[in-house]
Amino acid sequence: MRLASFNGHRVGVVLEDERLADISTLVDPDPSAWPPVVMLKAIAAFPQLATVIRRELGGLPVHKISDVRLETPIPWPNKLIAFPTNYQAHIDEMQSTYRADTKGFFLKANSSLIGPSDEIVLPELSGYEVHHECELALIVGKQGRNIQHDAAMDHIFGFTCLIDVTVRGSQERVMRKSYDTFTPVGPYVVTADEVPDPHSLELGLWVNGERRQHGNTRDFILDIPSMISLASSVTTLFPGDIIATGTPAGVGPIQPGDEIHISIPPIGSMTVPVTQGRGGSNVAFESECHN
Ligand code: MN
C-alpha cells in the first residue's frame, strides 16, 4: 500500500490510476486538528486499519493526485534519526573519519521536513556550500526498545525517499542540517510488503536533469536491521519515526533555481526546487568561514 499526506494533513491511499482514496476519517474524526498526527495514527493502527481500508474502499472519497497538494507524508514524527556516512564511497569522497558503524546516528529537527510540493529554501550563508544527500528513509511501524537484529525488520512499516540537505562546515551537524525545508521526504510511504528486498534498491539524485548521485542499498555499511538495533539501543522507536539511512557518493552544492530530483524505484520519485531565503546566519557561522 502507498500512503500519502495531502490537502492539510489528510491521509490517502494511492490507487492504481493516479488517484487516491481519502482514508482520513477512518483514522481520526478530526483530521485537520493540530498537531498533524493522522498519519502517525494510521501507521500505529496497521495492519487492522488495512482490513478496514480494503472493506471501505468503495465508499471513500477519491481524488485525482494531480488535483491535490501532496505534503510530506509524516509531518509530525516523534523523531527524525539520520545515519552519517553509511556507504564507503561517500566516506572516500569526504575523506571522512566518520562511519555509521563507529559513530552511530544523529538527529535532525523534525521541523525541517517538507514534501513533494514544497521548496528547499537556502539560508543566507556567505562562504558556505549547501549540499544534497540522496537517501532511502525507513519508516518505523512498531514501538520498540533494544530491538534485536533478528526482530528488526518486523519494526519497519515502510520506505520513502529523503534528501538530507546539509550546510558543509565545522559547526554542530544538527544545526547545519536542521534549517526549515532541509529534509524533503516523499512522495509516499510505501509499505514494506511492496519492497521485496530493501537491500537491493537503486537510488539516484539529479540536479537540473544531470545525474549527480547513484548508489545501491546493498552497499550499506550498517544494514537495516543493524540501524534499527543500534538506534533502539539508545532510544525507543515509535510508529512514524523516520530514519535516514545515509548517502552514497556524489554529494554536491545546490543553488537557487536548481531542481533536485530523487528517485528510488519502485518506491517513488519527486522533484523539489531550490530558492533563496532571507536570514539564517548566526554567530556560529560568522565566526568561521568554511567550505
Ligand atoms: Mn545524510
mmCIF file of C-alpha atoms and ligand atoms in Angstrom:
data_model
loop_
_atom_site.group_PDB
_atom_site.id
_atom_site.type_symbol
_atom_site.label_atom_id
_atom_site.label_comp_id
_atom_site.label_asym_id
_atom_site.label_seq_id
_atom_site.Cartn_x
_atom_site.Cartn_y
_atom_site.Cartn_z
ATOM 1 C CA MET A 1 0.000 0.000 0.000
ATOM 2 C CA ARG A 2 1.122 3.580 -0.689
ATOM 3 C CA LEU A 3 0.111 6.250 1.811
ATOM 4 C CA ALA A 4 0.159 9.967 1.083
ATOM 5 C CA SER A 5 -0.470 13.130 3.090
ATOM 6 C CA PHE A 6 -2.414 15.784 1.197
ATOM 7 C CA ASN A 7 -4.554 18.933 1.475
ATOM 8 C CA GLY A 8 -3.805 19.819 5.106
ATOM 9 C CA HIS A 9 -2.523 16.532 6.547
ATOM 10 C CA ARG A 10 -5.321 14.313 5.260
ATOM 11 C CA VAL A 11 -4.196 10.735 4.610
ATOM 12 C CA GLY A 12 -4.796 8.966 1.326
ATOM 13 C CA VAL A 13 -4.184 5.525 -0.133
ATOM 14 C CA VAL A 14 -2.734 5.771 -3.618
ATOM 15 C CA LEU A 15 -4.810 3.864 -6.189
ATOM 16 C CA GLU A 16 -3.570 2.443 -9.461
ATOM 17 C CA ASP A 17 -4.729 5.057 -11.938
ATOM 18 C CA GLU A 18 -3.094 8.186 -10.461
ATOM 19 C CA ARG A 19 -5.894 8.659 -7.950
ATOM 20 C CA LEU A 20 -6.022 8.440 -4.187
ATOM 21 C CA ALA A 21 -8.740 7.484 -1.702
ATOM 22 C CA ASP A 22 -9.129 9.693 1.379
ATOM 23 C CA ILE A 23 -8.947 7.416 4.444
ATOM 24 C CA SER A 24 -8.621 10.267 6.993
ATOM 25 C CA THR A 25 -11.968 9.769 8.691
ATOM 26 C CA LEU A 26 -11.300 6.041 9.146
ATOM 27 C CA VAL A 27 -8.362 7.093 11.325
ATOM 28 C CA ASP A 28 -9.351 10.331 13.038
ATOM 29 C CA PRO A 29 -12.743 12.082 13.273
ATOM 30 C CA ASP A 30 -10.979 15.475 13.072
ATOM 31 C CA PRO A 31 -8.109 15.105 10.607
ATOM 32 C CA SER A 32 -7.488 18.859 10.425
ATOM 33 C CA ALA A 33 -6.726 19.157 14.163
ATOM 34 C CA TRP A 34 -3.283 20.349 15.291
ATOM 35 C CA PRO A 35 -0.796 18.777 15.701
ATOM 36 C CA PRO A 36 -0.957 16.887 12.396
ATOM 37 C CA VAL A 37 -0.719 13.277 13.544
ATOM 38 C CA VAL A 38 -3.297 11.462 11.399
ATOM 39 C CA MET A 39 -0.552 9.580 9.526
ATOM 40 C CA LEU A 40 1.035 8.537 12.835
ATOM 41 C CA LYS A 41 -2.308 7.119 13.944
ATOM 42 C CA ALA A 42 -2.708 5.329 10.608
ATOM 43 C CA ILE A 43 0.747 3.739 10.890
ATOM 44 C CA ALA A 44 0.206 2.730 14.529
ATOM 45 C CA ALA A 45 -3.157 1.162 13.657
ATOM 46 C CA PHE A 46 -1.841 -1.007 10.804
ATOM 47 C CA PRO A 47 -2.498 -3.812 9.957
ATOM 48 C CA GLN A 48 -6.005 -3.703 11.467
ATOM 49 C CA LEU A 49 -6.612 -0.482 9.563
ATOM 50 C CA ALA A 50 -5.591 -2.125 6.289
ATOM 51 C CA THR A 51 -8.502 -4.536 6.639
ATOM 52 C CA VAL A 52 -10.920 -1.653 7.249
ATOM 53 C CA ILE A 53 -9.479 0.284 4.279
ATOM 54 C CA ARG A 54 -9.989 -2.683 1.926
ATOM 55 C CA ARG A 55 -13.541 -3.133 3.178
ATOM 56 C CA GLU A 56 -14.495 0.548 2.961
ATOM 57 C CA LEU A 57 -12.526 1.496 -0.153
ATOM 58 C CA GLY A 58 -15.534 1.589 -2.483
ATOM 59 C CA GLY A 59 -17.250 4.234 -0.344
ATOM 60 C CA LEU A 60 -14.355 6.597 0.300
ATOM 61 C CA PRO A 61 -13.885 9.969 -1.419
ATOM 62 C CA VAL A 62 -11.454 9.650 -4.331
ATOM 63 C CA HIS A 63 -9.327 12.420 -5.888
ATOM 64 C CA LYS A 64 -7.006 12.607 -8.856
ATOM 65 C CA ILE A 65 -3.490 13.028 -7.469
ATOM 66 C CA SER A 66 -2.984 15.916 -9.894
ATOM 67 C CA ASP A 67 -5.906 17.720 -8.194
ATOM 68 C CA VAL A 68 -4.495 17.582 -4.637
ATOM 69 C CA ARG A 69 -1.496 19.126 -2.902
ATOM 70 C CA LEU A 70 0.829 16.328 -1.781
ATOM 71 C CA GLU A 71 2.560 17.014 1.539
ATOM 72 C CA THR A 72 5.396 15.439 3.461
ATOM 73 C CA PRO A 73 3.949 12.044 4.422
ATOM 74 C CA ILE A 74 4.796 12.202 8.145
ATOM 75 C CA PRO A 75 4.787 15.862 9.209
ATOM 76 C CA TRP A 76 4.998 15.309 12.987
ATOM 77 C CA PRO A 77 7.153 12.267 13.786
ATOM 78 C CA ASN A 78 8.414 11.626 17.297
ATOM 79 C CA LYS A 79 11.911 11.884 15.812
ATOM 80 C CA LEU A 80 13.980 12.084 12.663
ATOM 81 C CA ILE A 81 17.079 9.916 13.028
ATOM 82 C CA ALA A 82 19.911 10.014 10.487
ATOM 83 C CA PHE A 83 22.949 7.843 9.932
ATOM 84 C CA PRO A 84 26.133 9.514 8.682
ATOM 85 C CA THR A 85 28.487 8.049 6.102
ATOM 86 C CA ASN A 86 26.875 4.652 5.620
ATOM 87 C CA TYR A 87 28.431 3.974 2.176
ATOM 88 C CA GLN A 88 32.195 3.507 1.756
ATOM 89 C CA ALA A 89 32.305 5.520 -1.496
ATOM 90 C CA HIS A 90 30.891 8.587 0.296
ATOM 91 C CA ILE A 91 33.421 8.183 3.122
ATOM 92 C CA ASP A 92 36.171 8.165 0.487
ATOM 93 C CA GLU A 93 34.900 11.311 -1.284
ATOM 94 C CA MET A 94 34.561 13.231 2.006
ATOM 95 C CA GLN A 95 37.863 11.860 3.374
ATOM 96 C CA SER A 96 35.702 11.359 6.424
ATOM 97 C CA THR A 97 36.749 9.839 9.690
ATOM 98 C CA TYR A 98 33.067 9.234 10.467
ATOM 99 C CA ARG A 99 31.460 5.880 9.812
ATOM 100 C CA ALA A 100 27.938 4.862 10.714
ATOM 101 C CA ASP A 101 29.215 1.712 12.388
ATOM 102 C CA THR A 102 31.717 3.510 14.608
ATOM 103 C CA LYS A 103 29.920 6.829 15.256
ATOM 104 C CA GLY A 104 26.231 5.855 15.380
ATOM 105 C CA PHE A 105 23.422 8.250 14.483
ATOM 106 C CA PHE A 106 22.440 11.889 14.865
ATOM 107 C CA LEU A 107 19.106 13.747 14.811
ATOM 108 C CA LYS A 108 17.672 16.409 12.511
ATOM 109 C CA ALA A 109 14.945 18.833 13.589
ATOM 110 C CA ASN A 110 11.530 17.394 12.702
ATOM 111 C CA SER A 111 10.549 20.903 11.590
ATOM 112 C CA SER A 112 12.999 20.613 8.669
ATOM 113 C CA LEU A 113 10.572 18.214 6.921
ATOM 114 C CA ILE A 114 8.926 19.267 3.657
ATOM 115 C CA GLY A 115 7.112 17.371 0.918
ATOM 116 C CA PRO A 116 6.924 16.968 -2.832
ATOM 117 C CA SER A 117 5.001 20.232 -3.389
ATOM 118 C CA ASP A 118 7.408 22.372 -1.359
ATOM 119 C CA GLU A 119 10.731 24.144 -1.978
ATOM 120 C CA ILE A 120 14.149 23.932 -0.369
ATOM 121 C CA VAL A 121 14.823 27.470 0.931
ATOM 122 C CA LEU A 122 18.515 28.281 1.278
ATOM 123 C CA PRO A 123 19.719 30.397 4.216
ATOM 124 C CA GLU A 124 21.876 33.467 3.586
ATOM 125 C CA LEU A 125 25.264 31.997 4.470
ATOM 126 C CA SER A 126 28.038 33.645 2.554
ATOM 127 C CA GLY A 127 31.046 31.376 2.014
ATOM 128 C CA TYR A 128 29.271 28.106 2.769
ATOM 129 C CA GLU A 129 28.081 25.391 0.396
ATOM 130 C CA VAL A 130 24.737 23.651 0.881
ATOM 131 C CA HIS A 131 24.798 20.052 -0.391
ATOM 132 C CA HIS A 132 22.238 17.450 -1.474
ATOM 133 C CA GLU A 133 22.380 13.958 0.032
ATOM 134 C CA CYS A 134 20.203 11.270 -1.590
ATOM 135 C CA GLU A 135 18.872 8.773 0.959
ATOM 136 C CA LEU A 136 16.446 5.934 1.498
ATOM 137 C CA ALA A 137 14.214 6.641 4.514
ATOM 138 C CA LEU A 138 12.961 3.874 6.785
ATOM 139 C CA ILE A 139 9.606 4.395 8.473
ATOM 140 C CA VAL A 140 9.145 2.687 11.829
ATOM 141 C CA GLY A 141 5.879 0.760 12.229
ATOM 142 C CA LYS A 142 6.043 -0.728 15.710
ATOM 143 C CA GLN A 143 7.239 0.675 19.004
ATOM 144 C CA GLY A 144 10.381 -0.889 20.391
ATOM 145 C CA ARG A 145 13.472 -0.520 22.558
ATOM 146 C CA ASN A 146 16.580 -2.719 22.442
ATOM 147 C CA ILE A 147 15.281 -4.387 19.287
ATOM 148 C CA GLN A 148 17.310 -7.451 18.409
ATOM 149 C CA HIS A 149 18.795 -7.806 14.942
ATOM 150 C CA ASP A 150 16.578 -10.799 14.095
ATOM 151 C CA ALA A 151 13.384 -8.919 15.011
ATOM 152 C CA ALA A 152 14.306 -5.600 13.416
ATOM 153 C CA MET A 153 12.540 -5.982 10.058
ATOM 154 C CA ASP A 154 9.242 -6.552 11.916
ATOM 155 C CA HIS A 155 9.547 -2.967 13.154
ATOM 156 C CA ILE A 156 9.747 -1.476 9.641
ATOM 157 C CA PHE A 157 6.473 -0.058 8.344
ATOM 158 C CA GLY A 158 7.759 1.101 5.002
ATOM 159 C CA PHE A 159 10.074 3.238 2.947
ATOM 160 C CA THR A 160 10.234 6.572 1.184
ATOM 161 C CA CYS A 161 12.690 8.976 -0.476
ATOM 162 C CA LEU A 162 14.601 11.544 1.594
ATOM 163 C CA ILE A 163 17.002 14.361 0.718
ATOM 164 C CA ASP A 164 19.282 15.261 3.626
ATOM 165 C CA VAL A 165 20.161 18.889 2.825
ATOM 166 C CA THR A 166 23.338 19.930 4.612
ATOM 167 C CA VAL A 167 25.426 23.060 5.084
ATOM 168 C CA ARG A 168 29.080 21.987 4.874
ATOM 169 C CA GLY A 169 31.099 23.366 7.753
ATOM 170 C CA SER A 170 32.564 22.577 11.126
ATOM 171 C CA GLN A 171 29.613 23.824 13.169
ATOM 172 C CA GLU A 172 27.345 21.381 15.004
ATOM 173 C CA ARG A 173 25.912 18.915 12.480
ATOM 174 C CA VAL A 174 22.408 19.183 13.947
ATOM 175 C CA MET A 175 22.358 22.935 13.290
ATOM 176 C CA ARG A 176 23.808 22.643 9.773
ATOM 177 C CA LYS A 177 21.168 20.059 8.814
ATOM 178 C CA SER A 178 18.128 21.446 10.642
ATOM 179 C CA TYR A 179 17.185 24.555 8.658
ATOM 180 C CA ASP A 180 13.490 24.649 7.802
ATOM 181 C CA THR A 181 12.955 22.831 4.458
ATOM 182 C CA PHE A 182 16.223 20.850 4.733
ATOM 183 C CA THR A 183 14.559 17.420 4.762
ATOM 184 C CA PRO A 184 12.352 16.775 1.726
ATOM 185 C CA VAL A 185 10.560 13.425 2.214
ATOM 186 C CA GLY A 186 8.092 11.691 -0.089
ATOM 187 C CA PRO A 187 6.189 11.387 -2.278
ATOM 188 C CA TYR A 188 4.531 8.451 -0.452
ATOM 189 C CA VAL A 189 5.243 5.935 2.248
ATOM 190 C CA VAL A 190 5.389 2.527 0.558
ATOM 191 C CA THR A 191 4.616 -0.333 2.929
ATOM 192 C CA ALA A 192 7.335 -2.932 3.433
ATOM 193 C CA ASP A 193 5.326 -5.740 1.801
ATOM 194 C CA GLU A 194 5.705 -3.918 -1.552
ATOM 195 C CA VAL A 195 9.509 -3.847 -1.299
ATOM 196 C CA PRO A 196 10.734 -7.454 -1.523
ATOM 197 C CA ASP A 197 14.417 -6.653 -0.891
ATOM 198 C CA PRO A 198 15.197 -3.255 0.643
ATOM 199 C CA HIS A 199 18.903 -4.148 0.480
ATOM 200 C CA SER A 200 18.953 -4.045 -3.335
ATOM 201 C CA LEU A 201 17.376 -0.660 -4.099
ATOM 202 C CA GLU A 202 18.920 1.657 -6.674
ATOM 203 C CA LEU A 203 18.844 5.260 -5.569
ATOM 204 C CA GLY A 204 19.678 8.304 -7.643
ATOM 205 C CA LEU A 205 19.648 12.090 -7.492
ATOM 206 C CA TRP A 206 19.668 14.560 -10.380
ATOM 207 C CA VAL A 207 20.277 18.329 -10.352
ATOM 208 C CA ASN A 208 18.639 20.099 -13.317
ATOM 209 C CA GLY A 209 18.403 16.773 -15.143
ATOM 210 C CA GLU A 210 22.053 15.815 -14.644
ATOM 211 C CA ARG A 211 22.670 12.749 -12.541
ATOM 212 C CA ARG A 212 24.870 13.552 -9.538
ATOM 213 C CA GLN A 213 24.344 10.562 -7.244
ATOM 214 C CA HIS A 214 23.857 6.880 -7.839
ATOM 215 C CA GLY A 215 24.058 4.064 -5.329
ATOM 216 C CA ASN A 216 22.558 0.798 -4.210
ATOM 217 C CA THR A 217 21.426 -0.099 -0.711
ATOM 218 C CA ARG A 218 23.379 -3.364 -0.996
ATOM 219 C CA ASP A 219 26.424 -1.172 -0.227
ATOM 220 C CA PHE A 220 25.185 -0.074 3.210
ATOM 221 C CA ILE A 221 27.889 -0.344 5.876
ATOM 222 C CA LEU A 222 25.188 -0.772 8.545
ATOM 223 C CA ASP A 223 22.298 -2.741 7.061
ATOM 224 C CA ILE A 224 18.684 -2.034 8.008
ATOM 225 C CA PRO A 225 18.471 -4.452 10.983
ATOM 226 C CA SER A 226 21.761 -3.064 12.294
ATOM 227 C CA MET A 227 20.466 0.524 12.080
ATOM 228 C CA ILE A 228 17.229 -0.422 13.892
ATOM 229 C CA SER A 229 19.124 -2.366 16.534
ATOM 230 C CA LEU A 230 21.668 0.421 17.095
ATOM 231 C CA ALA A 231 19.117 3.254 17.251
ATOM 232 C CA SER A 232 16.788 1.333 19.553
ATOM 233 C CA SER A 233 19.606 0.527 21.939
ATOM 234 C CA VAL A 234 19.533 4.246 22.808
ATOM 235 C CA THR A 235 16.001 5.453 22.202
ATOM 236 C CA THR A 236 12.539 3.944 21.946
ATOM 237 C CA LEU A 237 11.439 3.831 18.324
ATOM 238 C CA PHE A 238 7.823 4.871 17.778
ATOM 239 C CA PRO A 239 5.451 4.334 14.846
ATOM 240 C CA GLY A 240 6.167 7.002 12.250
ATOM 241 C CA ASP A 241 9.757 7.680 13.263
ATOM 242 C CA ILE A 242 11.851 8.439 10.189
ATOM 243 C CA ILE A 243 15.362 7.040 9.787
ATOM 244 C CA ALA A 244 17.612 8.469 7.066
ATOM 245 C CA THR A 245 19.999 5.716 6.045
ATOM 246 C CA GLY A 246 22.958 7.727 4.724
ATOM 247 C CA THR A 247 24.013 8.938 1.306
ATOM 248 C CA PRO A 248 26.001 7.303 -1.471
ATOM 249 C CA ALA A 249 28.816 9.208 -3.201
ATOM 250 C CA GLY A 250 28.278 12.252 -5.405
ATOM 251 C CA VAL A 251 27.111 14.904 -2.932
ATOM 252 C CA GLY A 252 27.498 18.457 -4.185
ATOM 253 C CA PRO A 253 26.276 22.039 -3.907
ATOM 254 C CA ILE A 254 22.781 23.244 -4.740
ATOM 255 C CA GLN A 255 21.910 26.773 -5.896
ATOM 256 C CA PRO A 256 18.769 28.902 -6.093
ATOM 257 C CA GLY A 257 16.902 27.953 -9.276
ATOM 258 C CA ASP A 258 18.038 24.308 -9.207
ATOM 259 C CA GLU A 259 15.561 21.454 -9.500
ATOM 260 C CA ILE A 260 16.523 18.450 -7.357
ATOM 261 C CA HIS A 261 15.097 15.096 -8.441
ATOM 262 C CA ILE A 262 15.341 11.969 -6.273
ATOM 263 C CA SER A 263 14.278 8.524 -7.458
ATOM 264 C CA ILE A 264 14.266 5.134 -5.709
ATOM 265 C CA PRO A 265 12.376 2.594 -7.835
ATOM 266 C CA PRO A 266 9.890 1.124 -7.010
ATOM 267 C CA ILE A 267 9.385 3.429 -4.024
ATOM 268 C CA GLY A 268 8.931 6.614 -5.989
ATOM 269 C CA SER A 269 10.423 9.866 -7.131
ATOM 270 C CA MET A 270 9.907 13.576 -6.629
ATOM 271 C CA THR A 271 11.358 16.875 -7.808
ATOM 272 C CA VAL A 272 11.945 19.751 -5.397
ATOM 273 C CA PRO A 273 13.010 23.259 -6.470
ATOM 274 C CA VAL A 274 15.595 25.363 -4.614
ATOM 275 C CA THR A 275 15.026 29.022 -3.756
ATOM 276 C CA GLN A 276 16.991 31.667 -1.859
ATOM 277 C CA GLY A 277 15.562 32.704 1.506
ATOM 278 C CA ARG A 278 16.304 35.592 3.861
ATOM 279 C CA GLY A 279 18.308 35.364 7.044
ATOM 280 C CA GLY A 280 19.645 32.193 8.614
ATOM 281 C CA SER A 281 23.145 33.282 9.522
ATOM 282 C CA ASN A 282 24.290 33.419 13.127
ATOM 283 C CA VAL A 283 27.393 33.951 15.199
ATOM 284 C CA ALA A 284 28.467 30.323 14.806
ATOM 285 C CA PHE A 285 28.656 30.656 11.034
ATOM 286 C CA GLU A 286 30.101 34.149 11.134
ATOM 287 C CA SER A 287 32.952 33.175 13.461
ATOM 288 C CA GLU A 288 34.399 30.794 10.896
ATOM 289 C CA CYS A 289 34.087 30.823 7.138
ATOM 290 C CA HIS A 290 34.471 27.254 5.995
ATOM 291 C CA ASN A 291 33.679 25.318 2.856
HETATM 292 MN MN MN B 1 22.919 12.297 5.296
#
